[in-house]
mmCIF file of C-alpha atoms in Angstrom:
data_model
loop_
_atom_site.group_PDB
_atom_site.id
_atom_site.type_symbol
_atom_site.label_atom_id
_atom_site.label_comp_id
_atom_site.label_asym_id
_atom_site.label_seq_id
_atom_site.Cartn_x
_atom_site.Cartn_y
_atom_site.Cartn_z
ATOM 1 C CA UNK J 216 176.485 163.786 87.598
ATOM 2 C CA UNK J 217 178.049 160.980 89.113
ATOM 3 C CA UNK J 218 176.219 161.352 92.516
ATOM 4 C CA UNK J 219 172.359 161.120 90.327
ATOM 5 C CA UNK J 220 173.716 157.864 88.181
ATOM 6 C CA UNK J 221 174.691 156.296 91.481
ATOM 7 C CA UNK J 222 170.997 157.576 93.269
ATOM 8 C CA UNK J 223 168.837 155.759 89.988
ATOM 9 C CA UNK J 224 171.281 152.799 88.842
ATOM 10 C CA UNK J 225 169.793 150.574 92.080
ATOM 11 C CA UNK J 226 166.248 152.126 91.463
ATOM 12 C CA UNK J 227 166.308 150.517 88.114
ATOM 13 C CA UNK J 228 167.386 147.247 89.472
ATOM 14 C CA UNK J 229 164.590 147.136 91.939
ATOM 15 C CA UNK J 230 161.973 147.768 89.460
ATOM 16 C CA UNK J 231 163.137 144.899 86.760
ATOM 17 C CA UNK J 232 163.642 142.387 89.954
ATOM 18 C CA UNK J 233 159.821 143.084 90.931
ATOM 19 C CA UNK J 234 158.429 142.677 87.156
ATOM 20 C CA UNK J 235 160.923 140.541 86.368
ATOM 21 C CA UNK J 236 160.684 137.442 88.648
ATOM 22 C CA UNK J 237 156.808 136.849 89.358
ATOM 23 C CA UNK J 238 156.583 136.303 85.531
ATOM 24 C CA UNK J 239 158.918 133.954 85.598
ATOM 25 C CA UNK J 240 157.421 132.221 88.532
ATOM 26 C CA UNK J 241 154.151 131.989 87.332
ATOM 27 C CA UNK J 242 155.520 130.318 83.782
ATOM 28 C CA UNK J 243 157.000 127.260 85.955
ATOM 29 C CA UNK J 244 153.485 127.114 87.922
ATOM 30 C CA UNK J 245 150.600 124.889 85.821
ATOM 31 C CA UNK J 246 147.318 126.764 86.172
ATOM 32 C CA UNK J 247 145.415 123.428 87.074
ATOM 33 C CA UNK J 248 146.819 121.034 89.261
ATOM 34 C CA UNK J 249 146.294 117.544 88.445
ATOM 35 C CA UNK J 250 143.934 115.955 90.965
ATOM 36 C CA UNK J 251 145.465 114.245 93.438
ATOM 37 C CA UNK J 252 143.232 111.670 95.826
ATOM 38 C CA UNK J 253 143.586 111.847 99.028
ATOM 39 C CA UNK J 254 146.317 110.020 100.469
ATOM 40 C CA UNK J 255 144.977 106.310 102.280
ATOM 41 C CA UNK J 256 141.157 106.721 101.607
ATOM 42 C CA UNK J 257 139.563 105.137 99.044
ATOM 43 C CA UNK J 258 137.220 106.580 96.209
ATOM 44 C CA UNK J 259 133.358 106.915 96.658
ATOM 45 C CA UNK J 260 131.681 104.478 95.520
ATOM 46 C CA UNK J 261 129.341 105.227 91.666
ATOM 47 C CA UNK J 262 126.061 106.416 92.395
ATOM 48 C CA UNK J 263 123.046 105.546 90.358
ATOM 49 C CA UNK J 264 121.832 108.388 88.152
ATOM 50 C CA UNK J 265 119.137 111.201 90.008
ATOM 51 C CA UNK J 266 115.861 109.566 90.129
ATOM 52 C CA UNK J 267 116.508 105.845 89.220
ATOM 53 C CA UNK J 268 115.220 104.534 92.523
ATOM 54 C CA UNK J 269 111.734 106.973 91.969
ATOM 55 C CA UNK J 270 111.994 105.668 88.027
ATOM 56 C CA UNK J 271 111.650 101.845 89.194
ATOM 57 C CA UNK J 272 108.181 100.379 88.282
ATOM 58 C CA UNK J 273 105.777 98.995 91.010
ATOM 59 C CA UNK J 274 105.333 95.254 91.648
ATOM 60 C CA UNK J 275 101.894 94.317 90.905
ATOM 61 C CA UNK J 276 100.975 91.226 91.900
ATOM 62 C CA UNK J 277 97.563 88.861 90.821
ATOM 63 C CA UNK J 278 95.623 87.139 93.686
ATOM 64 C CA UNK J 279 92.985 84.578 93.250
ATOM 65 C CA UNK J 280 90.957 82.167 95.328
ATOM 66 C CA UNK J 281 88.940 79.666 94.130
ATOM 67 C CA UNK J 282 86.460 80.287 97.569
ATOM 68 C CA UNK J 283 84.664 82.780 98.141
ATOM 69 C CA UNK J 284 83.489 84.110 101.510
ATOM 70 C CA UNK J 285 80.527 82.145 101.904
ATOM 71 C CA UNK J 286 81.202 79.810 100.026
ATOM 72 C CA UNK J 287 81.885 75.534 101.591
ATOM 73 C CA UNK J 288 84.781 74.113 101.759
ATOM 74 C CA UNK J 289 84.277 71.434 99.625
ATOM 75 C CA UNK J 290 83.847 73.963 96.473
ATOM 76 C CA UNK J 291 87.844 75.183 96.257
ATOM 77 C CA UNK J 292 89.138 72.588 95.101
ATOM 78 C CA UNK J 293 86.865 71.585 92.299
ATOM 79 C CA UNK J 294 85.524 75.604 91.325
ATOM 80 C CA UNK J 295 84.791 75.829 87.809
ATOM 81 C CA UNK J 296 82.024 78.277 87.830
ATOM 82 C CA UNK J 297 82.247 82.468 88.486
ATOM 83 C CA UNK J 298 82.963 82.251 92.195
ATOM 84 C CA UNK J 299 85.795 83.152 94.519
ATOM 85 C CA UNK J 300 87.536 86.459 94.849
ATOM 86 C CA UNK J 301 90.470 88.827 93.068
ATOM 87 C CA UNK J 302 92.629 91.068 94.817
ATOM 88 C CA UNK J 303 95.207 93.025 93.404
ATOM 89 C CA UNK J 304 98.779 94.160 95.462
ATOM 90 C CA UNK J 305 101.011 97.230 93.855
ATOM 91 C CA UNK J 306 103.761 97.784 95.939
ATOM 92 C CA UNK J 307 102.716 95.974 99.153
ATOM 93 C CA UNK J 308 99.158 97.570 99.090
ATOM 94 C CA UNK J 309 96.143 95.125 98.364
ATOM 95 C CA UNK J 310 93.326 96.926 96.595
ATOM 96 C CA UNK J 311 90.314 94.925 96.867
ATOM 97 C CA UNK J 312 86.935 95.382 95.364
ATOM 98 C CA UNK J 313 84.369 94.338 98.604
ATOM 99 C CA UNK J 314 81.336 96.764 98.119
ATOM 100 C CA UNK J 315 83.393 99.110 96.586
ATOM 101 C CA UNK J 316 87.362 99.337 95.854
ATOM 102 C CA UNK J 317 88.750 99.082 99.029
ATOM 103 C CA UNK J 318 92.556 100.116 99.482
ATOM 104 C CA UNK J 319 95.621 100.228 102.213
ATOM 105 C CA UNK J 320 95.738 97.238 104.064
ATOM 106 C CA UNK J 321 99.245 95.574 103.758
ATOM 107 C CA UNK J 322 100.013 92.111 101.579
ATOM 108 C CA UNK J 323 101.089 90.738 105.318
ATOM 109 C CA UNK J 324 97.022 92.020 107.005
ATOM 110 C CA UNK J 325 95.828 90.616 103.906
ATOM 111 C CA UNK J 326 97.372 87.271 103.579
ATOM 112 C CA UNK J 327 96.520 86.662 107.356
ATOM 113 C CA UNK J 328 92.950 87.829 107.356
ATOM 114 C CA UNK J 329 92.864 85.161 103.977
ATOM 115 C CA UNK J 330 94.153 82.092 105.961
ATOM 116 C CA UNK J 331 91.082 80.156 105.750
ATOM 117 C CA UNK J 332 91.445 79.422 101.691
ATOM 118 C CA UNK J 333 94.353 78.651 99.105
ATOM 119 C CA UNK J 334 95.092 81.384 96.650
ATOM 120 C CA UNK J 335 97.430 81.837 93.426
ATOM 121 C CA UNK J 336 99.606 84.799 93.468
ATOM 122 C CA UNK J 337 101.113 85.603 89.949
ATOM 123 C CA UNK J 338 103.705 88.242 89.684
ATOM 124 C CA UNK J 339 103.266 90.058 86.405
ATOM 125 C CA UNK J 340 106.048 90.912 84.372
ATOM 126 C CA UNK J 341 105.228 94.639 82.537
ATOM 127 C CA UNK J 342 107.123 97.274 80.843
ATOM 128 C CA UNK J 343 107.323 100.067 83.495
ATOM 129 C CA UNK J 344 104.923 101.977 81.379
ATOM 130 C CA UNK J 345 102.255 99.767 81.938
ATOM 131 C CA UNK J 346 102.457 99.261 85.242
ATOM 132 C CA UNK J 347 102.608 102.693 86.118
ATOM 133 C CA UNK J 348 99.600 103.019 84.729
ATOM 134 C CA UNK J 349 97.748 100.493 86.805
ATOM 135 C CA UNK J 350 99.009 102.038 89.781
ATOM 136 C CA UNK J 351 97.948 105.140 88.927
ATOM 137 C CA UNK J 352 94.097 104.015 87.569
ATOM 138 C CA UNK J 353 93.743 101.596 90.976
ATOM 139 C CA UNK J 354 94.943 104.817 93.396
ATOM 140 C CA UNK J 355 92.246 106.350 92.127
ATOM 141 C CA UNK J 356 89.816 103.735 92.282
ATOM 142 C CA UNK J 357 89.579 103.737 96.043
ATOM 143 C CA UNK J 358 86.186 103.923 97.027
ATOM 144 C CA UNK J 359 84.830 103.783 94.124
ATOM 145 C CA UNK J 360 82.100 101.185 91.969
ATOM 146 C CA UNK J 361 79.375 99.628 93.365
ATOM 147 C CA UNK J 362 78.887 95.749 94.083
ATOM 148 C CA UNK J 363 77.383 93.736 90.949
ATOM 149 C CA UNK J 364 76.278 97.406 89.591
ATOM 150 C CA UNK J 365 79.933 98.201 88.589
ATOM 151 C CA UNK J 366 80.589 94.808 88.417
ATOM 152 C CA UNK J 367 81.920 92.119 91.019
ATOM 153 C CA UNK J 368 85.830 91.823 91.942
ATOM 154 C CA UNK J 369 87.204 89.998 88.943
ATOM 155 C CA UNK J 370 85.769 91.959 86.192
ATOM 156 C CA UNK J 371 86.343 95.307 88.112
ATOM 157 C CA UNK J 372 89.809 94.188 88.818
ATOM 158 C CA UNK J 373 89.869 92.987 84.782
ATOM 159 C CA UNK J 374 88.664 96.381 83.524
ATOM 160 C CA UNK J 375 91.215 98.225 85.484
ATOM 161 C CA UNK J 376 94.299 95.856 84.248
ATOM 162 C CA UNK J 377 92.725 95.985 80.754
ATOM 163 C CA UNK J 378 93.727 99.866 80.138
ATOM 164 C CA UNK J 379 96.916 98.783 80.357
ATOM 165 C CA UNK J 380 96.414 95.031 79.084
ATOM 166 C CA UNK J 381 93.956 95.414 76.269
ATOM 167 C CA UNK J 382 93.969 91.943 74.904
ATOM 168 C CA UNK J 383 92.881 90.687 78.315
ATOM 169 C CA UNK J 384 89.011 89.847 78.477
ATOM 170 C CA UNK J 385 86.830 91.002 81.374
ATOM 171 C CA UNK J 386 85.734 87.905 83.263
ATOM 172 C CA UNK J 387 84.003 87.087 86.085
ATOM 173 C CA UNK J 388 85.661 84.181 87.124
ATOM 174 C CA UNK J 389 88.930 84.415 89.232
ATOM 175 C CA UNK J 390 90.026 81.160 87.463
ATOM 176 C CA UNK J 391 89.408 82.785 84.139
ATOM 177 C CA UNK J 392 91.394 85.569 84.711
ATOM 178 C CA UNK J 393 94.441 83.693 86.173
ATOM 179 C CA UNK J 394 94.318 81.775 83.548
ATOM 180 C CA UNK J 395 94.468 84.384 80.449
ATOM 181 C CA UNK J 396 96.954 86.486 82.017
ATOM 182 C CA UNK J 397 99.748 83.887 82.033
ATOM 183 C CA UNK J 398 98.551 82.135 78.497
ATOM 184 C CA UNK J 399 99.209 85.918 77.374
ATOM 185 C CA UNK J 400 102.644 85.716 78.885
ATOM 186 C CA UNK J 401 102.227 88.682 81.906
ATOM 187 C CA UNK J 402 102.939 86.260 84.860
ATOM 188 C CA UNK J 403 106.727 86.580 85.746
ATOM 189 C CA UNK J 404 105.920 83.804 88.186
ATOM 190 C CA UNK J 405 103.483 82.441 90.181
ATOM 191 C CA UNK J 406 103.300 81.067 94.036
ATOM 192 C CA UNK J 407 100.633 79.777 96.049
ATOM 193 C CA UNK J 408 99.247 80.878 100.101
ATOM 194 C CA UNK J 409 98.088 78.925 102.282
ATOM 195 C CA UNK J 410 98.724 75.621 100.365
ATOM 196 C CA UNK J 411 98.246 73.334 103.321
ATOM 197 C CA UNK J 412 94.576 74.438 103.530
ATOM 198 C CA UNK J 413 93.812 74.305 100.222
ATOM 199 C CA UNK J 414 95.444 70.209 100.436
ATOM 200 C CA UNK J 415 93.195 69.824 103.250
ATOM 201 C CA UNK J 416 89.420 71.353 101.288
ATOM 202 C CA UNK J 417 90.634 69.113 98.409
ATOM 203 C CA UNK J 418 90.705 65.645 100.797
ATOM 204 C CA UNK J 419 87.441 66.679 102.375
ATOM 205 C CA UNK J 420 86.147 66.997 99.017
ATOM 206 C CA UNK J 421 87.144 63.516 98.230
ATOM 207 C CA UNK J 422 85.730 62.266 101.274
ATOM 208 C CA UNK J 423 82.308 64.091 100.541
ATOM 209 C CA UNK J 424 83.174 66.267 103.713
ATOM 210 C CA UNK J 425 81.191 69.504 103.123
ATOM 211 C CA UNK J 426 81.638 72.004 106.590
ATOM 212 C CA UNK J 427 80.402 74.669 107.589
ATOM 213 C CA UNK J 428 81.354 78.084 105.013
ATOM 214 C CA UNK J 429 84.735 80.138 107.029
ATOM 215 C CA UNK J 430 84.328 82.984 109.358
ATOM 216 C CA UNK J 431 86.443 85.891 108.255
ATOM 217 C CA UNK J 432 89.562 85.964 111.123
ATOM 218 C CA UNK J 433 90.035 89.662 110.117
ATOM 219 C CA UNK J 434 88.388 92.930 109.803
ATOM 220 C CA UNK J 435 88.879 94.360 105.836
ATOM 221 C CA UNK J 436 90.145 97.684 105.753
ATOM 222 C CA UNK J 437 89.344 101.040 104.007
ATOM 223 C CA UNK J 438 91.867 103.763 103.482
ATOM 224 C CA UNK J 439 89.725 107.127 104.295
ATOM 225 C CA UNK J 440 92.711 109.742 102.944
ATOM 226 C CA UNK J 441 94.235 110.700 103.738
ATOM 227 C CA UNK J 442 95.784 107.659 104.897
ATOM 228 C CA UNK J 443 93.175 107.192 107.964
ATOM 229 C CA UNK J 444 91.774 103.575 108.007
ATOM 230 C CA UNK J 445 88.576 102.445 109.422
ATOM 231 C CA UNK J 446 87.534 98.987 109.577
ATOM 232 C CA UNK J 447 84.112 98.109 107.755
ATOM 233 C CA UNK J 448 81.229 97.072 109.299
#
């Protein structure tokens, strides 16, 4: 008897030892850790929420001249009558109604092959609503309308802004149009190209200086999608 007590009594001991004493190791271990940065770094910077930069709205941008293509000199300055030309720039892209809407020459091809006349750019200010929507109706109004069958470049350019703008009136005057979109309050600001030249038509008007009408210094361009350009004849 004394020989089996002797065999089980460490048997026993064993088994509370192995029960025993993970429990009680585990009760002085937290199941989380509390997070612990990492030692000399510094903490990422915040990110803006997924799809903020894709949420912004486009820049649209207003440009007038007072000149049109043909036109003399002497007429910028002192154009009170439908004449001149509209363009319209959404995100860096002029869209431009020539024969028909012509799209995807850059604000920098632009503004060069336009060096010969003064224009007014105005900068609207529009709930992103709005302008998305005049992005989206002028992307698909590449190529599109007909020359004084649709209408001419400010009241094509008019009717497409007035979808989203529908106190503006159509207008075929450049002028016109400048002129109602910042008495409506749409114009965020408004800048001026090629102001030197436009100083320079307004003293040969003065002087009764008339000149022959500008050669174009630049080919207009026509997006053929997708995305191929071709000058027009």
């Amino acid at each position: 008897m004394t020989s089996v007590k002797s065999v089980r009594a460490p048997s026993v001991v064993l088994f509370v030892a192995l029960v025993v004493l993970p429990l009680q190791q585990q009760e002085s271990v937290p199941l989380t850790a509390p997070f612990q940065p990492p030692q000399g770094g510094t903490e990422p910077a915040d990110e803006p929420p997924f799809g903020t930069a894709a949420a912004s709205p486009p820049e649209i941008k207003v440009v007038t001249f007072n000149q049109g293509r043909f036109d003399p000199r002497i007429l910028e300055p002192v154009r009170f009558w439908p004449r001149g030309h509209t363009a319209v720039i959404i995100d860096g892209e002029v869209h431009s109604f020539e024969t028909d809407w012509q799209c995807g020459e850059t604000e920098a091809e632009y503004k060069r092959a336009n060096e010969w006349r003064g224009a007014w750019v105005q900068v609207l200010d529009l709930p992103a609503s709005d302008a998305k929507q005049i992005r989206k109706d002028f992307a698909r109004s590449c190529g599109t309308g007909a020359f004084l069958l649709t209408g001419v470049c400010t009241s094509s350019a008019g009717r497409l802004l007035q979808n989203a703008l529908p106190d503006l009136t159509v207008t075929w005057a450049p002028m016109r149009l400048r002129a109602q979109l910042g008495r409506r309050g749409y114009v965020d600001r408004t800048y001026r190209w090629h102001r030197e030249v436009w100083a320079d038509h307004f003293v040969r008007c003065l002087r009764g200086e008339n000149g022959d009408p500008p050669l174009l210094k630049a080919p207009i361009y026509r997006k053929e999608w997708p995305g191929r350009r071709v000058a027009n004849a």
